[in-house]
Each structure stands twice: as structure tokens, then as C-alpha cells.
PDB file of C-alpha atoms and ligand atoms in Angstrom:
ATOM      1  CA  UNK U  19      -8.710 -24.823   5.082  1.00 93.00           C
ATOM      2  CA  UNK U  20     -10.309 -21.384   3.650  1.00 97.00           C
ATOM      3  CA  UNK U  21     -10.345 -21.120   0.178  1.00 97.00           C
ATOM      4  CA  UNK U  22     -10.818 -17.420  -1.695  1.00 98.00           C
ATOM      5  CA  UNK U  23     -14.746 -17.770  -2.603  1.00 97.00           C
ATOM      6  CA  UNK U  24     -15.411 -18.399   1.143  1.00 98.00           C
ATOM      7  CA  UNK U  25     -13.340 -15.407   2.820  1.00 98.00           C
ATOM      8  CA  UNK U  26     -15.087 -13.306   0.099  1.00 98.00           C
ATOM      9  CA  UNK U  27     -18.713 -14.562   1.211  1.00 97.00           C
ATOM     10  CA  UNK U  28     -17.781 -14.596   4.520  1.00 98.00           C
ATOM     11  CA  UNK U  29     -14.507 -11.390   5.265  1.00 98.00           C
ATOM     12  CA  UNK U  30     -15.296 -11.861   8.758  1.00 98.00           C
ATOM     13  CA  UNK U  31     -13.844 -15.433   9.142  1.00 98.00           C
ATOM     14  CA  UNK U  32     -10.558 -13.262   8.337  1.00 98.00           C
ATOM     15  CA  UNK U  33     -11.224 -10.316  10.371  1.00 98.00           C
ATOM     16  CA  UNK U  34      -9.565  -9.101  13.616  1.00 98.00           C
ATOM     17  CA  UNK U  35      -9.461  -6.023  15.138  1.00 98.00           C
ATOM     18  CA  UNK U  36      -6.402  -4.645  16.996  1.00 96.00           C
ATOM     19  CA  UNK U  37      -4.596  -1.249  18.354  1.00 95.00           C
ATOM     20  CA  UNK U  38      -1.418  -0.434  17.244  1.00 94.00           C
ATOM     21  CA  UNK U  39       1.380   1.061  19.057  1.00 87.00           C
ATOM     22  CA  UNK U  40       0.570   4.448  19.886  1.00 91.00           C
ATOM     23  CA  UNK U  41      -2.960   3.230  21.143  1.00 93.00           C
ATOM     24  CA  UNK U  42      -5.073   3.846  17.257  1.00 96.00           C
ATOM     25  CA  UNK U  43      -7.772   1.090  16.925  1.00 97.00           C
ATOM     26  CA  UNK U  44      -7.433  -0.512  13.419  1.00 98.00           C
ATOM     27  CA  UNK U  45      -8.511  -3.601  11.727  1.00 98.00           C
ATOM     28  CA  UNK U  46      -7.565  -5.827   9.080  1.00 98.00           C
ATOM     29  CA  UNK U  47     -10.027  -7.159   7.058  1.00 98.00           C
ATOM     30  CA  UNK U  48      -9.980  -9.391   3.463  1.00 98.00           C
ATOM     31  CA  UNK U  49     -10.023  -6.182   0.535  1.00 98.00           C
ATOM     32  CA  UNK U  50     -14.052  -5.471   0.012  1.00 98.00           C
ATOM     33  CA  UNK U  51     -15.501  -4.647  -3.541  1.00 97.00           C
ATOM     34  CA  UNK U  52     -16.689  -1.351  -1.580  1.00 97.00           C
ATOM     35  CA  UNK U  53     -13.068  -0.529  -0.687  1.00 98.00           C
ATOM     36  CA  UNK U  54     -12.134   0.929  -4.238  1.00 98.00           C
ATOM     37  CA  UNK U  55     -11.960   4.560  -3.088  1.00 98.00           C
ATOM     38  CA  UNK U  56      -9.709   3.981  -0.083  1.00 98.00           C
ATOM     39  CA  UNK U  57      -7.442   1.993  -1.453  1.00 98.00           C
ATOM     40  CA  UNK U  58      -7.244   4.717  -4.601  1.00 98.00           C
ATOM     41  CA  UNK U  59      -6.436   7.142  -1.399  1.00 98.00           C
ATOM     42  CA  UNK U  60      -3.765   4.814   0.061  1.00 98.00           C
ATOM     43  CA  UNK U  61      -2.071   3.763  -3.235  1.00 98.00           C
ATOM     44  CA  UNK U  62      -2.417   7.528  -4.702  1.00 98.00           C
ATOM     45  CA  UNK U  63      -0.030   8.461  -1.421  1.00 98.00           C
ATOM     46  CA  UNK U  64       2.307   6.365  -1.329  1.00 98.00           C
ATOM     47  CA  UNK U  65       5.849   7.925  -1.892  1.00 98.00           C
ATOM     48  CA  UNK U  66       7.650   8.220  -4.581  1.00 98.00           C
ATOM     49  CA  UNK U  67      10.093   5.933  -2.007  1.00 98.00           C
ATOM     50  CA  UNK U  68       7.626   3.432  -1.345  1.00 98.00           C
ATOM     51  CA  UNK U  69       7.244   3.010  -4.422  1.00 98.00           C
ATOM     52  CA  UNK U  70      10.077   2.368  -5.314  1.00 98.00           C
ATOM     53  CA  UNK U  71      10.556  -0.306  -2.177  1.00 98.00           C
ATOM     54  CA  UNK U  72       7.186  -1.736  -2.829  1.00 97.00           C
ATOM     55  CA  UNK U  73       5.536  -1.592  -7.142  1.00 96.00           C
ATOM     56  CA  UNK U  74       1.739  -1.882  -7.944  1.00 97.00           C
ATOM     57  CA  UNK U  75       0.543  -1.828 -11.821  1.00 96.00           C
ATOM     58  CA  UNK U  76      -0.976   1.729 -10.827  1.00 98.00           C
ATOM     59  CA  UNK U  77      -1.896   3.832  -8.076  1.00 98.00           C
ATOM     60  CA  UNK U  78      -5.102   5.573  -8.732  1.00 98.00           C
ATOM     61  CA  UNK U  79      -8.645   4.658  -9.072  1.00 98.00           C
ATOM     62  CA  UNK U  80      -8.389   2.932 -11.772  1.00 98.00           C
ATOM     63  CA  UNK U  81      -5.810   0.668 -10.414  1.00 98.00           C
ATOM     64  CA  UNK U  82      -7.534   0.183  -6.944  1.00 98.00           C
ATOM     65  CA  UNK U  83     -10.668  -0.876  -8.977  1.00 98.00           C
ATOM     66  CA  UNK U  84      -8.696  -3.752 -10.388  1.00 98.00           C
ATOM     67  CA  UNK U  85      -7.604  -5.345  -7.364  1.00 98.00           C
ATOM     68  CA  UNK U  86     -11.102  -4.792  -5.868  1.00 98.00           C
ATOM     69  CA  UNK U  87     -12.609  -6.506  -9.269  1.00 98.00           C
ATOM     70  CA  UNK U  88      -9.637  -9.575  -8.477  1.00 97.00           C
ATOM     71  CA  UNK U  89     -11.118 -10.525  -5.085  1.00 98.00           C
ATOM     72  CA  UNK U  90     -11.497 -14.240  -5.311  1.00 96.00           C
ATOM     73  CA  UNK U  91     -11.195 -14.406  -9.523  1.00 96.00           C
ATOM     74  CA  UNK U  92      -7.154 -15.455  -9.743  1.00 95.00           C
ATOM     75  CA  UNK U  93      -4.475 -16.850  -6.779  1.00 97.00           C
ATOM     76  CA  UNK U  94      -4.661 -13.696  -4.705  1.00 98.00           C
ATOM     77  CA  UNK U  95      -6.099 -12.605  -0.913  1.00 98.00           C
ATOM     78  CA  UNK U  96      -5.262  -8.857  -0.263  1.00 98.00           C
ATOM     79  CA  UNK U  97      -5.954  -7.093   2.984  1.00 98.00           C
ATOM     80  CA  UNK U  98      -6.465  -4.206   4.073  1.00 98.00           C
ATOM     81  CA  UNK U  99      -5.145  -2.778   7.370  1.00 98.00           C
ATOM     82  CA  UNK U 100      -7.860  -0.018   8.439  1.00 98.00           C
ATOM     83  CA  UNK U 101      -7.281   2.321  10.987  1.00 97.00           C
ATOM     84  CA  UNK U 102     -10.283   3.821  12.996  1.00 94.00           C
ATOM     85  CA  UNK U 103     -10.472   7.268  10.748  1.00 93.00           C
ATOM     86  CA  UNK U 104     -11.750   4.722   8.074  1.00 95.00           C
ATOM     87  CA  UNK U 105      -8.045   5.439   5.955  1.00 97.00           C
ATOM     88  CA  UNK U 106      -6.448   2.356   4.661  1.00 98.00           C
ATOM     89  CA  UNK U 107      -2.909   2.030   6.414  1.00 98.00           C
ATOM     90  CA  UNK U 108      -1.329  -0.994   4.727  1.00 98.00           C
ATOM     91  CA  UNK U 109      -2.594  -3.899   2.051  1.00 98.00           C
ATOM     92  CA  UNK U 110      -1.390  -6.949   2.764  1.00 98.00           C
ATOM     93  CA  UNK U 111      -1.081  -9.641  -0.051  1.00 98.00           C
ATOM     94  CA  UNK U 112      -1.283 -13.387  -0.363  1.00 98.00           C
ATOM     95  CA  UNK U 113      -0.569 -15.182  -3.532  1.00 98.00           C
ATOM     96  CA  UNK U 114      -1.566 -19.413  -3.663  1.00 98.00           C
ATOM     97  CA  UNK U 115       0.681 -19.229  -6.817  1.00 97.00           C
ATOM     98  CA  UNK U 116       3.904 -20.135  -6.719  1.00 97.00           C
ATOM     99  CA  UNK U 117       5.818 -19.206  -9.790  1.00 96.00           C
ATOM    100  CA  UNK U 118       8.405 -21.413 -12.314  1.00 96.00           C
ATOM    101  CA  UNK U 119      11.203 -18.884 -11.266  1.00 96.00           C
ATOM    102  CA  UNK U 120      10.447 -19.156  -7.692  1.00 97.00           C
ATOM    103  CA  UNK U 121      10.472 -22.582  -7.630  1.00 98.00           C
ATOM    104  CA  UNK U 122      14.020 -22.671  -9.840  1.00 97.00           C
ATOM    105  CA  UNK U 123      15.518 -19.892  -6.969  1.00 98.00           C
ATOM    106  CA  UNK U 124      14.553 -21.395  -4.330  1.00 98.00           C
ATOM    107  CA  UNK U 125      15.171 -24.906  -5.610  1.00 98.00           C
ATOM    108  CA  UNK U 126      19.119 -23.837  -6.209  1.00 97.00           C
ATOM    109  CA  UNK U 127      19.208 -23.159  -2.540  1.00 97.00           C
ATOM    110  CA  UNK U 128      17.929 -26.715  -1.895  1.00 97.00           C
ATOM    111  CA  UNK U 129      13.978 -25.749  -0.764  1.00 98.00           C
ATOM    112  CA  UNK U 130      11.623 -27.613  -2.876  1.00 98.00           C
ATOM    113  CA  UNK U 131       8.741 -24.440  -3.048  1.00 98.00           C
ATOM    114  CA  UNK U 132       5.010 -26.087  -3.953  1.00 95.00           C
ATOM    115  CA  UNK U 133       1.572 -24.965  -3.572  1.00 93.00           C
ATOM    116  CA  UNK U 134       0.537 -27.307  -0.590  1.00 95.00           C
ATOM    117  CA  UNK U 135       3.327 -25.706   1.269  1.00 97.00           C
ATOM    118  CA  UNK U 136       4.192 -22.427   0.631  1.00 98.00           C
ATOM    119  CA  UNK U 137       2.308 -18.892   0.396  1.00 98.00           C
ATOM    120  CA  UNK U 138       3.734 -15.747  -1.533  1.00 98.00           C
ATOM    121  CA  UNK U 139       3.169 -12.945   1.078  1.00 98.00           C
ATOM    122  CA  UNK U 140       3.798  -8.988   0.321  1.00 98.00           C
ATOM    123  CA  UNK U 141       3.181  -5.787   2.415  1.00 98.00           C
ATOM    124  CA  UNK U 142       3.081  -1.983   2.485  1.00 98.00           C
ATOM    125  CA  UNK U 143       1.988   0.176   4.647  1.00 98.00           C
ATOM    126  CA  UNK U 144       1.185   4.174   3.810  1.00 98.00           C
ATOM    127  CA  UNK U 145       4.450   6.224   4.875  1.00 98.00           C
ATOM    128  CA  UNK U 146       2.584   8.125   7.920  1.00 97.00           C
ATOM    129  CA  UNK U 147       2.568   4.216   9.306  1.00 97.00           C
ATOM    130  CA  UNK U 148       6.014   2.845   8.310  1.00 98.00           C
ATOM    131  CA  UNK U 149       8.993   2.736  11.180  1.00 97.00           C
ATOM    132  CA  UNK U 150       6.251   2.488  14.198  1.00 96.00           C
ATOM    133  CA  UNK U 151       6.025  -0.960  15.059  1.00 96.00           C
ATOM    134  CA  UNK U 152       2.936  -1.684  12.742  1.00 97.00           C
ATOM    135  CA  UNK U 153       4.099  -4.330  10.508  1.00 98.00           C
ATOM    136  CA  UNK U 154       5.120  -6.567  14.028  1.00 96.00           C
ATOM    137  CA  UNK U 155       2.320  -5.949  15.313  1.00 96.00           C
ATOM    138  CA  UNK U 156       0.539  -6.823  12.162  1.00 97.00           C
ATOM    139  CA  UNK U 157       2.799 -10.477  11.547  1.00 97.00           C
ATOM    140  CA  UNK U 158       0.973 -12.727  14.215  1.00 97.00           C
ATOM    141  CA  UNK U 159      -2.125 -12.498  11.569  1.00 98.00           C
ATOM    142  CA  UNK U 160      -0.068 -12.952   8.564  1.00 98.00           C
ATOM    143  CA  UNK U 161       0.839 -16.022   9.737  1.00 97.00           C
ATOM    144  CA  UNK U 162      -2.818 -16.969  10.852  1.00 98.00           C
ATOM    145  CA  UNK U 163      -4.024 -16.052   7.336  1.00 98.00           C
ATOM    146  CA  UNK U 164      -1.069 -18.734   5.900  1.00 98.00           C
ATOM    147  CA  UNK U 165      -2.209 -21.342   8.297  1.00 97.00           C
ATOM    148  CA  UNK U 166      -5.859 -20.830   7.295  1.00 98.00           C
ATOM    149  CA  UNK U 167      -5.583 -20.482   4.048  1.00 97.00           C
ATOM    150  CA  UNK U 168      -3.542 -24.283   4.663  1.00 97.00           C
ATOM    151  CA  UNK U 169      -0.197 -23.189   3.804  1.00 97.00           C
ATOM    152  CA  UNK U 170       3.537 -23.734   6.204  1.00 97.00           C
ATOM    153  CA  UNK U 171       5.562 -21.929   4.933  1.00 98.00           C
ATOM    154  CA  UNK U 172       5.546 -17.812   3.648  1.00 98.00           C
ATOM    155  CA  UNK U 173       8.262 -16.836   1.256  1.00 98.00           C
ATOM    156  CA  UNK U 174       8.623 -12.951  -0.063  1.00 98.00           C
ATOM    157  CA  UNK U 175       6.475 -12.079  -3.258  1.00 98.00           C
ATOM    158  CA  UNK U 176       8.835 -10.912  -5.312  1.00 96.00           C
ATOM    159  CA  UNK U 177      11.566 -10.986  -2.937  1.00 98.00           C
ATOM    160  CA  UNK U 178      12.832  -7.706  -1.210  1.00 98.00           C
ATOM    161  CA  UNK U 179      15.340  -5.137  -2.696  1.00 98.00           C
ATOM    162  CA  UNK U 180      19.001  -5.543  -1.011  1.00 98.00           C
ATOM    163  CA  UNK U 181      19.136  -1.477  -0.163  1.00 98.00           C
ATOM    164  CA  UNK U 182      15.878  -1.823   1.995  1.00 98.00           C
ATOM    165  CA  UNK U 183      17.218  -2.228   5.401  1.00 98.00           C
ATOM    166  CA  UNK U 184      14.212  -1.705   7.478  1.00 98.00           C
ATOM    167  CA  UNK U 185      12.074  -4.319   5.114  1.00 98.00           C
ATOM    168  CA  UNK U 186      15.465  -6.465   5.951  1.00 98.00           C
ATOM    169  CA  UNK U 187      15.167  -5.775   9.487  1.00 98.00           C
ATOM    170  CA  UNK U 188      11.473  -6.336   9.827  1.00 98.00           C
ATOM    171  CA  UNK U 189      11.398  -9.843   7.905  1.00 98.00           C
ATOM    172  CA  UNK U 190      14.196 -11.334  10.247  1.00 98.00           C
ATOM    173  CA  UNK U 191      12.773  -9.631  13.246  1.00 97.00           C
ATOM    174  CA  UNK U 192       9.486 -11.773  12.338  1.00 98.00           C
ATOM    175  CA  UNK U 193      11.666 -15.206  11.405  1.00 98.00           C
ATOM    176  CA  UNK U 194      12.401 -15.008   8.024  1.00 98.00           C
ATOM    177  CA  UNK U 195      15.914 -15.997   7.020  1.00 98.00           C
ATOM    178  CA  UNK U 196      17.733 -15.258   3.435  1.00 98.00           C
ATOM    179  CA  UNK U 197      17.764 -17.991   0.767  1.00 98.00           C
ATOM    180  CA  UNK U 198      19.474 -16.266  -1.577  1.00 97.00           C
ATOM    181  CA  UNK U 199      20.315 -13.160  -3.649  1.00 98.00           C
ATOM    182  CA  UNK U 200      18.770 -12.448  -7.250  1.00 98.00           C
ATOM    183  CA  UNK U 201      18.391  -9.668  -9.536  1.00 97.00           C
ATOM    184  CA  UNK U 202      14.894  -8.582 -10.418  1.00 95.00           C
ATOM    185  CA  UNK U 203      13.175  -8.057 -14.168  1.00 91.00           C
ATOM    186  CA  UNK U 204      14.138  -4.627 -13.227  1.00 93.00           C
ATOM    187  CA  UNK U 205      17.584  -5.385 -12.652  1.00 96.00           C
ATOM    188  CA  UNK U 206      17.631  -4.420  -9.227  1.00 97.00           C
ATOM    189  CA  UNK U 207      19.762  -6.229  -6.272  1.00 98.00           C
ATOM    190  CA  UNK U 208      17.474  -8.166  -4.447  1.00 98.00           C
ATOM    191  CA  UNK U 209      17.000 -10.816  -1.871  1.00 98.00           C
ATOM    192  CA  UNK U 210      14.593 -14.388  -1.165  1.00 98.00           C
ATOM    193  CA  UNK U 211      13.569 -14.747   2.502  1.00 98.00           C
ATOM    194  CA  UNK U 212      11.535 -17.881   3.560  1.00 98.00           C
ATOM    195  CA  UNK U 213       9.602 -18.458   6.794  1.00 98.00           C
ATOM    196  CA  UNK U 214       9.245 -22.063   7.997  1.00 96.00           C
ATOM    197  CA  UNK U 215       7.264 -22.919  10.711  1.00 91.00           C
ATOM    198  CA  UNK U 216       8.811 -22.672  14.083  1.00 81.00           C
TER     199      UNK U 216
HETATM  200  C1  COA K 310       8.629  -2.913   5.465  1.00 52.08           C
HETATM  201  C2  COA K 310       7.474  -2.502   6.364  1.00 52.08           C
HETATM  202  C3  COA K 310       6.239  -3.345   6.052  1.00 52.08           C
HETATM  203  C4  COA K 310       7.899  -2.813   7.824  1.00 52.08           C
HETATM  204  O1  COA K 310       6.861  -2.435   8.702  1.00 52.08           O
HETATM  205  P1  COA K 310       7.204  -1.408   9.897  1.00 52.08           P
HETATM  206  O2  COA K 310       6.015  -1.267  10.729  1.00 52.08           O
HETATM  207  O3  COA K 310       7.785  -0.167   9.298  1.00 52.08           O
HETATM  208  O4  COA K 310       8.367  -2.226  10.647  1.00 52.08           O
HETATM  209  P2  COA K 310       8.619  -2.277  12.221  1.00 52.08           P
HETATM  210  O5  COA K 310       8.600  -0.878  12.751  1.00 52.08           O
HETATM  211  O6  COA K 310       7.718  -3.277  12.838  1.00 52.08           O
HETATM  212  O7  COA K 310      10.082  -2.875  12.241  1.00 52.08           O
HETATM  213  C5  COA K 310      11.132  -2.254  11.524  1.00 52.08           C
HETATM  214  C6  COA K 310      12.463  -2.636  12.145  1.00 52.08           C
HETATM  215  O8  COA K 310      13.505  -2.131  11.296  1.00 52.08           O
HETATM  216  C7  COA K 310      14.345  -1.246  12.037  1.00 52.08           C
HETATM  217  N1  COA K 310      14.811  -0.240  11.097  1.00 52.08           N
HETATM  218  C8  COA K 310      14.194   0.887  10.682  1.00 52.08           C
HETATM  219  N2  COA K 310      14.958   1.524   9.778  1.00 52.08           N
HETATM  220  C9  COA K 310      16.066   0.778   9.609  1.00 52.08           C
HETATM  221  C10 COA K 310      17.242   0.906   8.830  1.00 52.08           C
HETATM  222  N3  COA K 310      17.412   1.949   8.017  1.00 52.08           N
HETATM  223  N4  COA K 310      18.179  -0.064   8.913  1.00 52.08           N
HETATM  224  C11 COA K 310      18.021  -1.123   9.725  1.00 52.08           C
HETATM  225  N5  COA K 310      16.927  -1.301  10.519  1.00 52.08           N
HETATM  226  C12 COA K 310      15.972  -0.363  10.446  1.00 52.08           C
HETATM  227  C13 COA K 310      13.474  -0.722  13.139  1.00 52.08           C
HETATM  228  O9  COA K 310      14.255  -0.214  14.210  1.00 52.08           O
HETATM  229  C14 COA K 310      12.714  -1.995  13.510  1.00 52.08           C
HETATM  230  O10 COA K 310      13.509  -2.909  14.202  1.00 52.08           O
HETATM  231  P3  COA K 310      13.512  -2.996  15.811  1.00 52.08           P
HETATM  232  O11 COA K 310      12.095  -3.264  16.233  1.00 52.08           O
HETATM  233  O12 COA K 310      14.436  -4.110  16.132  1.00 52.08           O
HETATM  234  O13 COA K 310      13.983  -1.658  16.334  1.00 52.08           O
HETATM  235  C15 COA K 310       7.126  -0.987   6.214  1.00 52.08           C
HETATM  236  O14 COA K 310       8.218  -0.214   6.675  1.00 52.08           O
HETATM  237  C16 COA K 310       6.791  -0.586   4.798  1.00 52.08           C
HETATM  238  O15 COA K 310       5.658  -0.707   4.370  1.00 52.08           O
HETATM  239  N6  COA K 310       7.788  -0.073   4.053  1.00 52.08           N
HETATM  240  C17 COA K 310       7.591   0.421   2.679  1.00 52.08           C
HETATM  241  C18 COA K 310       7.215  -0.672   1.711  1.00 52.08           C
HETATM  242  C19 COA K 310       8.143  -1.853   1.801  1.00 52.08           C
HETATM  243  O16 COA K 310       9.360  -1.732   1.890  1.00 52.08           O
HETATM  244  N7  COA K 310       7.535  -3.036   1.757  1.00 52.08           N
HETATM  245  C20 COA K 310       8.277  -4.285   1.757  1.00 52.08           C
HETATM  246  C21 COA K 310       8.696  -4.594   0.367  1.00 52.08           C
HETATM  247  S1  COA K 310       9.575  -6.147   0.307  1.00 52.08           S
END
């Protein structure tokens, strides 16, 4: 089982290299302390949409410096999907924290959530990738990085808002089912999805 401080010494044990659907070599790789400026250029063009659909603390420099200076400090493994211009495409995020409120959600609905089980997983990808297969073709590793990092099951950091159909449609696609609905600090509709291993 991986822990943080070794994918951080070592990014390659989490490191595979793939082409996506129209034929674009990418790769996705654990978040780098060198990656600050790229993923200020991926976060800084996101749409007002996906933001909306998908919330970081910030989306400039400053913001992408903080998540570089996280790598292997707290509960989280972000990263990065890099296509073969060098852009970052999509950040993909793993927290080994589960939360009091996710355990008292998903608890209601009868799943007992706990940290040698379950993984918190989140993704975006920029807008120029969304709606072209990516994220599928992207899932196979997700679930690689949950079984390495020693995890079964993946539930939805922070759930997904109920008026984002594709997100809908890609998590059940890739075996997620609903647990339940909620509504978010923000007070926004939204919905629990758990994975369990098939
Ligand atoms: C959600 C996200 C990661 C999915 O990745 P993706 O590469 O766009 O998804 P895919 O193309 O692999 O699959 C999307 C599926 O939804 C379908 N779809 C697209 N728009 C849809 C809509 N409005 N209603 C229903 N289904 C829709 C697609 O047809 C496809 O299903 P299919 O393969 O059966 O045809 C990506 O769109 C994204 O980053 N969105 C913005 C941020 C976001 O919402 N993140 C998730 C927050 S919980």
C-alpha cells in the first residue's frame, strides 16, 4: 500500500501514460512542486460553468501554489492529467479523509464509510476536454490509484450537484450508484454516489 511521502519521492510509481480519444498522447502523473504555473493556467481557465460544477479555494497562481505546497503535508493525492503540448487537462483528487458528515450521510443510507475502506475522489477537466470521452478513459487509473493507495471503495468528494447531468452520466457510466440526496453548505441540490468494488 502507497502512502503520500512515497508517491511524492517516487511520482513515477503513479505514472502512466495514455492517448485519449481523438489520438492526443497525455499522461497522468501525481501533482509536482514544479507544476505551479500549469496548474495556475488550467485553474485560471476554467469556466465560469465549471466552476460552478466543480469549486477550488482560488484559481490563480496563488491558489495553484497552495496545492503544489500540500503535496504529501495533509490527506490529499492530486493529479494531473497532461496532455502532450505540456497543458494540464484535468486534476484529479484523492482525499484519505473521510469526514464526520460523510460518515453521518452515508451512514443514514446504511454504508458504514471508514478510512481503511473508502477514498474521497474528485475530478475536472479544462472545458476544451470535457464531453470527449476523457474522464472514461481516465477511470481505469482512478481506480488503480484507490487500490494502491489500499482503499475499496471511492465515494464523491463533496458529492455532485443534482443539475449536472453529464457528471451524473459519467459516474454511473463508470459504476457508481446514488446513496442519497443532500444539500450542500452552499445550499445547492446535490447527490452521494459510492463505488464498491465489482
Ligand atoms: C464530469 C467530467 C469529469 C466527465 O468527464 P467527460 O470526459 O466529460 O465524460 P465522458 O465524455 O467520458 O462521459 C460523459 C457521458 O455523459 C453524457 N452526457 C453529456 N452531456 C450530457 C447531458 N447533458 N445529460 C446526460 N448525459 C450527458 C455523454 O454522452 C457521456 O455518456 P455516453 O458515453 O454514454 O454517451 C467532465 O465533464 C468535467 O470535468 N466536467 C466539469 C467539472 C465537473 O462537473 N466535475 C465533476 C464534479 S462532481
Amino acid at each position: 500500500m502507497l502512502t503520500l511521502a512515497q508517491i511524492a519521492a517516487e511520482p513515477e510509481l503513479l505514472t502512466w501514460r495514455l492517448r485519449l480519444g481523438d489520438g492526443t498522447a497525455a499522461a497522468l502523473r501525481p501533482l509536482e512542486h514544479g507544476d505551479a504555473r500549469g496548474l495556475a493556467a488550467f485553474l485560471g481557465g476554467l469556466s465560469a460553468e465549471t466552476r460552478r460544477l466543480s469549486t477550488y479555494d482560488g484559481y490563480d497562481l496563488a491558489a495553484a501554489r497552495e496545492l503544489c505546497a500540500a503535496i504529501a503535508r495533509y490527506d490529499k493525492l492530486r493529479l494531473v492529467l497532461e496532455v502532450d503540448s505540456g497543458a494540464v487537462a484535468g486534476l484529479v483528487e484523492f482525499s484519505l479523509a473521510i469526514m464526520p458528515d460523510d460518515m453521518a450521510r452515508y451512514g443514514a443510507a446504511g454504508i458504514r464509510l471508514g478510512e481503511r475502506t473508502d477514498v474521497r475522489f474528485g475530478i475536472t477537466l479544462a472545458d476544451a476536454w470535457q464531453g470527449r470521452g476523457v474522464g472514461t478513459a481516465v477511470f481505469p487509473l482512478v481506480e488503480e490509484v484507490a487500490r494502491r493507495l489500499g482503499r475499496s471503495r471511492i465515494i464523491l468528494w463533496g458529492g455532485v450537484l443534482a443539475d449536472n447531468p453529464r457528471a451524473l452520466r459519467f459516474y454511473e457510466k463508470n459504476g457508481f450508484r446514488r446513496v442519497g440526496a443532500f444539500t450542500d453548505s452552499g445550499g445547492r441540490a446535490s447527490i452521494d454516489m459510492i463505488r464498491e468494488p465489482v
